[in-house]
PDB file of C-alpha atoms in Angstrom:
ATOM      1  CA  MET A 135      24.760 -29.850 -50.973  1.00 56.00           C
ATOM      2  CA  SER A 136      22.184 -27.289 -49.435  1.00 79.00           C
ATOM      3  CA  THR A 137      18.435 -27.070 -51.039  1.00 87.00           C
ATOM      4  CA  SER A 138      18.193 -25.247 -54.198  1.00 93.00           C
ATOM      5  CA  ILE A 139      15.294 -22.650 -54.689  1.00 95.00           C
ATOM      6  CA  ILE A 140      13.624 -20.215 -56.681  1.00 95.00           C
ATOM      7  CA  ILE A 141      11.382 -17.448 -55.350  1.00 96.00           C
ATOM      8  CA  ALA A 142       8.965 -15.135 -57.146  1.00 96.00           C
ATOM      9  CA  ASP A 143       7.071 -11.903 -56.167  1.00 94.00           C
ATOM     10  CA  ASP A 144       6.210  -8.993 -58.112  1.00 92.00           C
ATOM     11  CA  HIS A 145       6.444  -6.803 -55.188  1.00 91.00           C
ATOM     12  CA  PRO A 146      10.287  -5.836 -55.143  1.00 90.00           C
ATOM     13  CA  LEU A 147      10.466  -5.069 -51.450  1.00 89.00           C
ATOM     14  CA  ILE A 148       9.044  -8.769 -50.206  1.00 88.00           C
ATOM     15  CA  LEU A 149      11.083 -10.675 -52.838  1.00 90.00           C
ATOM     16  CA  LYS A 150      14.304  -8.806 -51.153  1.00 92.00           C
ATOM     17  CA  GLY A 151      13.578  -9.565 -47.773  1.00 90.00           C
ATOM     18  CA  LEU A 152      12.799 -13.270 -48.861  1.00 91.00           C
ATOM     19  CA  ASN A 153      15.791 -13.524 -50.794  1.00 93.00           C
ATOM     20  CA  ASP A 154      17.916 -12.055 -48.200  1.00 93.00           C
ATOM     21  CA  PHE A 155      16.475 -14.143 -45.275  1.00 92.00           C
ATOM     22  CA  LEU A 156      16.785 -17.216 -47.392  1.00 92.00           C
ATOM     23  CA  LEU A 157      20.638 -16.376 -48.261  1.00 92.00           C
ATOM     24  CA  GLU A 158      21.358 -15.411 -44.770  1.00 91.00           C
ATOM     25  CA  LYS A 159      19.869 -19.016 -43.159  1.00 89.00           C
ATOM     26  CA  GLN A 160      22.492 -20.206 -45.981  1.00 89.00           C
ATOM     27  CA  PHE A 161      19.754 -21.918 -48.149  1.00 92.00           C
ATOM     28  CA  ASN A 162      20.860 -21.839 -52.068  1.00 93.00           C
ATOM     29  CA  VAL A 163      18.515 -19.144 -53.832  1.00 95.00           C
ATOM     30  CA  ILE A 164      19.451 -19.743 -57.467  1.00 95.00           C
ATOM     31  CA  ALA A 165      16.996 -17.882 -59.200  1.00 94.00           C
ATOM     32  CA  SER A 166      14.108 -15.213 -58.543  1.00 94.00           C
ATOM     33  CA  ALA A 167      11.034 -13.928 -61.041  1.00 95.00           C
ATOM     34  CA  LYS A 168       8.892 -10.797 -60.960  1.00 95.00           C
ATOM     35  CA  ASN A 169       5.998 -12.637 -62.745  1.00 95.00           C
ATOM     36  CA  GLY A 170       4.685 -16.369 -62.788  1.00 95.00           C
ATOM     37  CA  LYS A 171       5.893 -16.857 -66.815  1.00 96.00           C
ATOM     38  CA  GLU A 172       9.234 -15.588 -65.439  1.00 96.00           C
ATOM     39  CA  ALA A 173       8.716 -18.618 -62.527  1.00 96.00           C
ATOM     40  CA  PHE A 174       7.803 -20.806 -64.693  1.00 97.00           C
ATOM     41  CA  THR A 175      10.672 -20.590 -67.139  1.00 96.00           C
ATOM     42  CA  LEU A 176      13.180 -20.279 -64.170  1.00 96.00           C
ATOM     43  CA  ILE A 177      11.657 -23.539 -62.481  1.00 96.00           C
ATOM     44  CA  ASN A 178      11.732 -25.565 -66.054  1.00 95.00           C
ATOM     45  CA  ALA A 179      15.014 -24.977 -66.707  1.00 95.00           C
ATOM     46  CA  HIS A 180      16.994 -24.812 -63.114  1.00 95.00           C
ATOM     47  CA  GLN A 181      14.418 -27.935 -61.454  1.00 95.00           C
ATOM     48  CA  PRO A 182      14.827 -26.590 -58.284  1.00 95.00           C
ATOM     49  CA  ASP A 183      14.300 -28.586 -54.766  1.00 95.00           C
ATOM     50  CA  ILE A 184      11.653 -25.832 -54.295  1.00 95.00           C
ATOM     51  CA  ALA A 185       9.964 -22.902 -55.620  1.00 96.00           C
ATOM     52  CA  ILE A 186       8.465 -20.265 -53.242  1.00 95.00           C
ATOM     53  CA  LEU A 187       5.793 -18.714 -55.223  1.00 95.00           C
ATOM     54  CA  ASP A 188       3.393 -15.292 -54.409  1.00 93.00           C
ATOM     55  CA  ILE A 189      -0.109 -16.290 -55.268  1.00 91.00           C
ATOM     56  CA  GLN A 190      -0.990 -12.898 -57.393  1.00 90.00           C
ATOM     57  CA  MET A 191       1.490 -12.440 -60.092  1.00 93.00           C
ATOM     58  CA  PRO A 192       1.186 -10.793 -63.331  1.00 92.00           C
ATOM     59  CA  ILE A 193       0.877 -13.092 -66.339  1.00 94.00           C
ATOM     60  CA  LEU A 194       0.630 -16.505 -64.084  1.00 94.00           C
ATOM     61  CA  THR A 195      -0.407 -16.710 -60.624  1.00 93.00           C
ATOM     62  CA  GLY A 196       1.251 -18.796 -58.278  1.00 93.00           C
ATOM     63  CA  LEU A 197      -1.476 -21.182 -58.621  1.00 93.00           C
ATOM     64  CA  GLN A 198      -1.134 -21.239 -62.219  1.00 95.00           C
ATOM     65  CA  VAL A 199       2.557 -22.029 -62.097  1.00 96.00           C
ATOM     66  CA  ALA A 200       1.940 -25.117 -59.841  1.00 94.00           C
ATOM     67  CA  GLU A 201      -0.399 -26.333 -62.221  1.00 94.00           C
ATOM     68  CA  LYS A 202       2.001 -26.188 -65.285  1.00 94.00           C
ATOM     69  CA  CYS A 203       4.542 -27.742 -63.360  1.00 94.00           C
ATOM     70  CA  LYS A 204       2.549 -30.615 -62.537  1.00 92.00           C
ATOM     71  CA  ASN A 205       1.270 -30.901 -65.505  1.00 93.00           C
ATOM     72  CA  GLU A 206       5.048 -31.197 -67.122  1.00 93.00           C
ATOM     73  CA  GLY A 207       5.468 -33.684 -64.258  1.00 92.00           C
ATOM     74  CA  LEU A 208       8.473 -31.291 -62.573  1.00 93.00           C
ATOM     75  CA  SER A 209       9.531 -32.444 -59.389  1.00 91.00           C
ATOM     76  CA  THR A 210       9.695 -28.928 -57.898  1.00 95.00           C
ATOM     77  CA  LYS A 211       8.071 -28.692 -54.679  1.00 95.00           C
ATOM     78  CA  ILE A 212       6.016 -25.489 -54.613  1.00 95.00           C
ATOM     79  CA  ILE A 213       5.520 -23.413 -51.789  1.00 95.00           C
ATOM     80  CA  ILE A 214       2.937 -20.332 -52.086  1.00 93.00           C
ATOM     81  CA  ILE A 215       2.656 -17.208 -50.290  1.00 91.00           C
ATOM     82  CA  THR A 216      -0.222 -15.080 -49.753  1.00 87.00           C
ATOM     83  CA  PHE A 217      -2.182 -12.305 -47.892  1.00 86.00           C
ATOM     84  CA  GLU A 218      -4.991 -14.577 -48.681  1.00 81.00           C
ATOM     85  CA  LYS A 219      -7.372 -16.381 -46.286  1.00 80.00           C
ATOM     86  CA  SER A 220      -9.051 -18.535 -48.609  1.00 79.00           C
ATOM     87  CA  GLU A 221     -10.893 -21.780 -48.648  1.00 79.00           C
ATOM     88  CA  GLU A 222     -10.947 -21.769 -52.337  1.00 83.00           C
ATOM     89  CA  ILE A 223      -7.344 -21.155 -52.539  1.00 83.00           C
ATOM     90  CA  TYR A 224      -6.501 -23.860 -49.884  1.00 84.00           C
ATOM     91  CA  ASN A 225      -8.599 -26.646 -51.611  1.00 85.00           C
ATOM     92  CA  LYS A 226      -7.349 -25.573 -55.188  1.00 87.00           C
ATOM     93  CA  ALA A 227      -3.706 -25.760 -53.501  1.00 88.00           C
ATOM     94  CA  LYS A 228      -4.320 -29.233 -51.942  1.00 86.00           C
ATOM     95  CA  SER A 229      -5.413 -30.491 -55.643  1.00 87.00           C
ATOM     96  CA  LEU A 230      -2.301 -29.522 -57.394  1.00 89.00           C
ATOM     97  CA  GLY A 231      -0.222 -31.184 -54.621  1.00 88.00           C
ATOM     98  CA  ILE A 232       1.004 -27.856 -53.552  1.00 91.00           C
ATOM     99  CA  TYR A 233       3.237 -28.441 -50.336  1.00 91.00           C
ATOM    100  CA  GLY A 234       3.261 -25.424 -48.492  1.00 90.00           C
ATOM    101  CA  TYR A 235       0.680 -22.571 -48.095  1.00 91.00           C
ATOM    102  CA  ILE A 236       2.030 -19.558 -45.770  1.00 90.00           C
ATOM    103  CA  LEU A 237       0.560 -16.432 -45.040  1.00 87.00           C
ATOM    104  CA  LYS A 238       2.662 -13.457 -45.702  1.00 85.00           C
ATOM    105  CA  GLU A 239       2.617 -11.724 -42.502  1.00 84.00           C
ATOM    106  CA  PHE A 240       4.047 -14.947 -41.042  1.00 82.00           C
ATOM    107  CA  ALA A 241       6.146 -15.578 -44.067  1.00 81.00           C
ATOM    108  CA  ILE A 242       9.541 -15.031 -42.147  1.00 83.00           C
ATOM    109  CA  ALA A 243       8.581 -16.676 -39.062  1.00 85.00           C
ATOM    110  CA  GLU A 244       7.322 -19.856 -40.935  1.00 89.00           C
ATOM    111  CA  ILE A 245       9.235 -20.009 -43.734  1.00 90.00           C
ATOM    112  CA  GLU A 246      12.133 -22.437 -42.310  1.00 90.00           C
ATOM    113  CA  ASN A 247       9.713 -24.444 -40.691  1.00 91.00           C
ATOM    114  CA  CYS A 248       7.692 -24.649 -43.523  1.00 93.00           C
ATOM    115  CA  ILE A 249      11.111 -25.807 -46.319  1.00 93.00           C
ATOM    116  CA  ALA A 250      12.091 -28.249 -43.251  1.00 91.00           C
ATOM    117  CA  SER A 251       8.626 -30.251 -43.630  1.00 92.00           C
ATOM    118  CA  VAL A 252       8.817 -29.992 -47.410  1.00 91.00           C
ATOM    119  CA  LEU A 253      11.920 -31.417 -47.675  1.00 90.00           C
ATOM    120  CA  LYS A 254      10.801 -34.488 -45.570  1.00 91.00           C
ATOM    121  CA  GLU A 255       7.440 -34.897 -47.945  1.00 90.00           C
ATOM    122  CA  LYS A 256       5.503 -33.202 -45.213  1.00 90.00           C
ATOM    123  CA  SER A 257       3.009 -30.367 -46.400  1.00 89.00           C
ATOM    124  CA  TYR A 258       3.094 -27.243 -44.385  1.00 90.00           C
ATOM    125  CA  PHE A 259      -0.076 -24.819 -44.025  1.00 89.00           C
ATOM    126  CA  SER A 260       0.306 -21.620 -42.122  1.00 88.00           C
ATOM    127  CA  PRO A 261      -1.586 -22.445 -38.474  1.00 86.00           C
ATOM    128  CA  GLU A 262      -3.509 -19.285 -38.795  1.00 84.00           C
ATOM    129  CA  LEU A 263      -5.003 -20.265 -42.029  1.00 83.00           C
ATOM    130  CA  ILE A 264      -5.978 -23.583 -40.727  1.00 79.00           C
ATOM    131  CA  GLU A 265      -7.874 -22.199 -37.453  1.00 77.00           C
ATOM    132  CA  TYR A 266      -9.473 -19.471 -39.929  1.00 73.00           C
ATOM    133  CA  LEU A 267     -10.880 -22.302 -42.140  1.00 74.00           C
ATOM    134  CA  GLU A 268     -11.692 -24.568 -39.125  1.00 66.00           C
ATOM    135  CA  ILE A 269     -13.956 -21.348 -37.632  1.00 59.00           C
ATOM    136  CA  ARG A 270     -15.333 -20.988 -41.222  1.00 61.00           C
ATOM    137  CA  GLU A 271     -16.514 -24.560 -41.238  1.00 59.00           C
ATOM    138  CA  THR A 272     -17.954 -24.764 -37.994  1.00 59.00           C
ATOM    139  CA  PRO A 273     -21.483 -23.651 -38.673  1.00 63.00           C
ATOM    140  CA  LYS A 274     -21.933 -27.111 -40.839  1.00 71.00           C
ATOM    141  CA  ALA A 275     -21.380 -28.890 -37.448  1.00 73.00           C
ATOM    142  CA  LEU A 276     -23.871 -26.603 -35.790  1.00 82.00           C
ATOM    143  CA  LYS A 277     -26.394 -26.838 -38.467  1.00 81.00           C
ATOM    144  CA  ASN A 278     -26.860 -30.578 -37.005  1.00 86.00           C
ATOM    145  CA  LEU A 279     -28.518 -28.881 -33.685  1.00 90.00           C
ATOM    146  CA  THR A 280     -31.925 -27.772 -33.205  1.00 91.00           C
ATOM    147  CA  ASP A 281     -33.084 -24.416 -32.484  1.00 90.00           C
ATOM    148  CA  SER A 282     -33.679 -25.683 -28.648  1.00 92.00           C
ATOM    149  CA  GLU A 283     -30.244 -26.890 -28.992  1.00 92.00           C
ATOM    150  CA  MET A 284     -28.938 -23.656 -30.374  1.00 91.00           C
ATOM    151  CA  LYS A 285     -30.395 -21.364 -27.550  1.00 92.00           C
ATOM    152  CA  VAL A 286     -29.051 -23.259 -24.775  1.00 93.00           C
ATOM    153  CA  PHE A 287     -25.602 -23.237 -26.662  1.00 92.00           C
ATOM    154  CA  LYS A 288     -25.527 -19.689 -26.956  1.00 91.00           C
ATOM    155  CA  LEU A 289     -26.494 -19.189 -23.118  1.00 92.00           C
ATOM    156  CA  LEU A 290     -23.210 -21.622 -22.259  1.00 92.00           C
ATOM    157  CA  ALA A 291     -21.430 -19.351 -24.240  1.00 90.00           C
ATOM    158  CA  GLU A 292     -22.434 -16.388 -22.177  1.00 90.00           C
ATOM    159  CA  ASN A 293     -21.523 -18.360 -19.125  1.00 90.00           C
ATOM    160  CA  LYS A 294     -24.877 -19.003 -17.775  1.00 91.00           C
ATOM    161  CA  THR A 295     -25.261 -21.856 -15.724  1.00 92.00           C
ATOM    162  CA  ALA A 296     -28.030 -24.604 -16.075  1.00 92.00           C
ATOM    163  CA  LYS A 297     -30.434 -23.454 -14.050  1.00 94.00           C
ATOM    164  CA  GLU A 298     -30.003 -19.995 -15.253  1.00 95.00           C
ATOM    165  CA  ILE A 299     -30.757 -21.373 -18.645  1.00 93.00           C
ATOM    166  CA  ALA A 300     -33.759 -23.167 -17.179  1.00 94.00           C
ATOM    167  CA  VAL A 301     -35.098 -20.026 -15.763  1.00 94.00           C
ATOM    168  CA  VAL A 302     -34.296 -17.686 -19.265  1.00 93.00           C
ATOM    169  CA  LEU A 303     -35.742 -20.582 -21.304  1.00 94.00           C
ATOM    170  CA  PHE A 304     -38.830 -21.508 -19.109  1.00 93.00           C
ATOM    171  CA  ILE A 305     -37.468 -25.313 -19.204  1.00 95.00           C
ATOM    172  CA  SER A 306     -36.782 -27.554 -16.348  1.00 94.00           C
ATOM    173  CA  ASN A 307     -32.813 -28.101 -15.414  1.00 94.00           C
ATOM    174  CA  ARG A 308     -33.459 -31.673 -16.326  1.00 94.00           C
ATOM    175  CA  THR A 309     -34.220 -30.779 -20.410  1.00 95.00           C
ATOM    176  CA  VAL A 310     -31.262 -28.292 -20.119  1.00 94.00           C
ATOM    177  CA  GLU A 311     -28.932 -31.396 -19.034  1.00 93.00           C
ATOM    178  CA  LYS A 312     -30.540 -33.168 -21.985  1.00 95.00           C
ATOM    179  CA  HIS A 313     -29.796 -30.422 -24.455  1.00 94.00           C
ATOM    180  CA  LYS A 314     -25.992 -30.600 -23.234  1.00 93.00           C
ATOM    181  CA  SER A 315     -26.224 -33.925 -23.515  1.00 93.00           C
ATOM    182  CA  ASN A 316     -27.313 -34.078 -27.489  1.00 93.00           C
ATOM    183  CA  ILE A 317     -25.166 -31.094 -28.124  1.00 92.00           C
ATOM    184  CA  ARG A 318     -22.216 -32.794 -26.953  1.00 91.00           C
ATOM    185  CA  THR A 319     -22.816 -35.990 -28.776  1.00 91.00           C
ATOM    186  CA  LYS A 320     -23.809 -34.192 -32.193  1.00 89.00           C
ATOM    187  CA  LEU A 321     -20.474 -32.022 -32.070  1.00 88.00           C
ATOM    188  CA  LYS A 322     -18.744 -34.932 -30.401  1.00 87.00           C
ATOM    189  CA  LEU A 323     -17.321 -33.372 -27.764  1.00 88.00           C
ATOM    190  CA  GLU A 324     -15.413 -34.681 -24.724  1.00 85.00           C
ATOM    191  CA  SER A 325     -17.621 -35.059 -21.344  1.00 81.00           C
ATOM    192  CA  LYS A 326     -15.505 -32.862 -19.255  1.00 80.00           C
ATOM    193  CA  ALA A 327     -17.613 -30.058 -17.335  1.00 73.00           C
ATOM    194  CA  ASN A 328     -16.129 -27.051 -19.199  1.00 83.00           C
ATOM    195  CA  THR A 329     -15.393 -28.629 -22.816  1.00 88.00           C
ATOM    196  CA  ILE A 330     -18.923 -27.494 -24.164  1.00 90.00           C
ATOM    197  CA  VAL A 331     -18.642 -24.064 -22.744  1.00 88.00           C
ATOM    198  CA  LEU A 332     -15.127 -23.550 -24.352  1.00 87.00           C
ATOM    199  CA  TYR A 333     -16.416 -24.607 -27.912  1.00 86.00           C
ATOM    200  CA  ALA A 334     -19.281 -22.210 -27.729  1.00 87.00           C
ATOM    201  CA  LYS A 335     -17.232 -19.337 -26.741  1.00 84.00           C
ATOM    202  CA  LYS A 336     -15.052 -20.207 -29.787  1.00 79.00           C
ATOM    203  CA  TYR A 337     -18.011 -19.678 -31.748  1.00 77.00           C
ATOM    204  CA  GLN A 338     -20.000 -17.450 -30.275  1.00 77.00           C
ATOM    205  CA  ASP A 339     -20.337 -15.390 -33.661  1.00 70.00           C
ATOM    206  CA  PHE A 340     -22.095 -17.764 -35.247  1.00 69.00           C
ATOM    207  CA  LEU A 341     -24.788 -17.769 -32.477  1.00 71.00           C
ATOM    208  CA  SER A 342     -26.115 -14.228 -32.167  1.00 65.00           C
ATOM    209  CA  GLU A 343     -29.481 -15.023 -34.137  1.00 64.00           C
ATOM    210  CA  TYR A 344     -30.645 -17.526 -31.528  1.00 65.00           C
ATOM    211  CA  THR A 345     -32.706 -15.460 -28.283  1.00 59.00           C
TER     212      THR A 345
END
């Protein structure tokens, strides 16, 4: 028996595109809705395996529908689709036990993998979203570094050698190496030569104020 799915989105083109794609992949799309209230009514009536919900819908949002499903004890697994990369929405989705969070620009590419994960009782969150949230969270880790360590870290991101950093900051090579060791420890980085440089480059945007 094929997986039963209900989809909901207030944008007709997105709704049709998703519907056509799922049918082409031989999923059993049993109904579709254009707003959150309609979506919840359909979920409650049919109790499908999966409901794929746009997050911003009239009357009830995708998250509000998920919350109502949770409160009613419905077993339908919720996947939300959205253009929003939001830590707040991500945390709310996790707290509601939502199984999937897909960014709309990747929806067609990711929806099959997401459904496959959900059917195995595994959550699926768009890799682009996770990477974005990890980058957003990084300053918390960087707060553990002293100003001197941050200056060294910034220069490492600019491909400066330890010797060049020593000259720029008017400190000894040994002090630079000590700072690098402290940075590795605080950020829990491997001791490989280029690990600290790659990490610094990844989060270079947060280092601009350190000169």
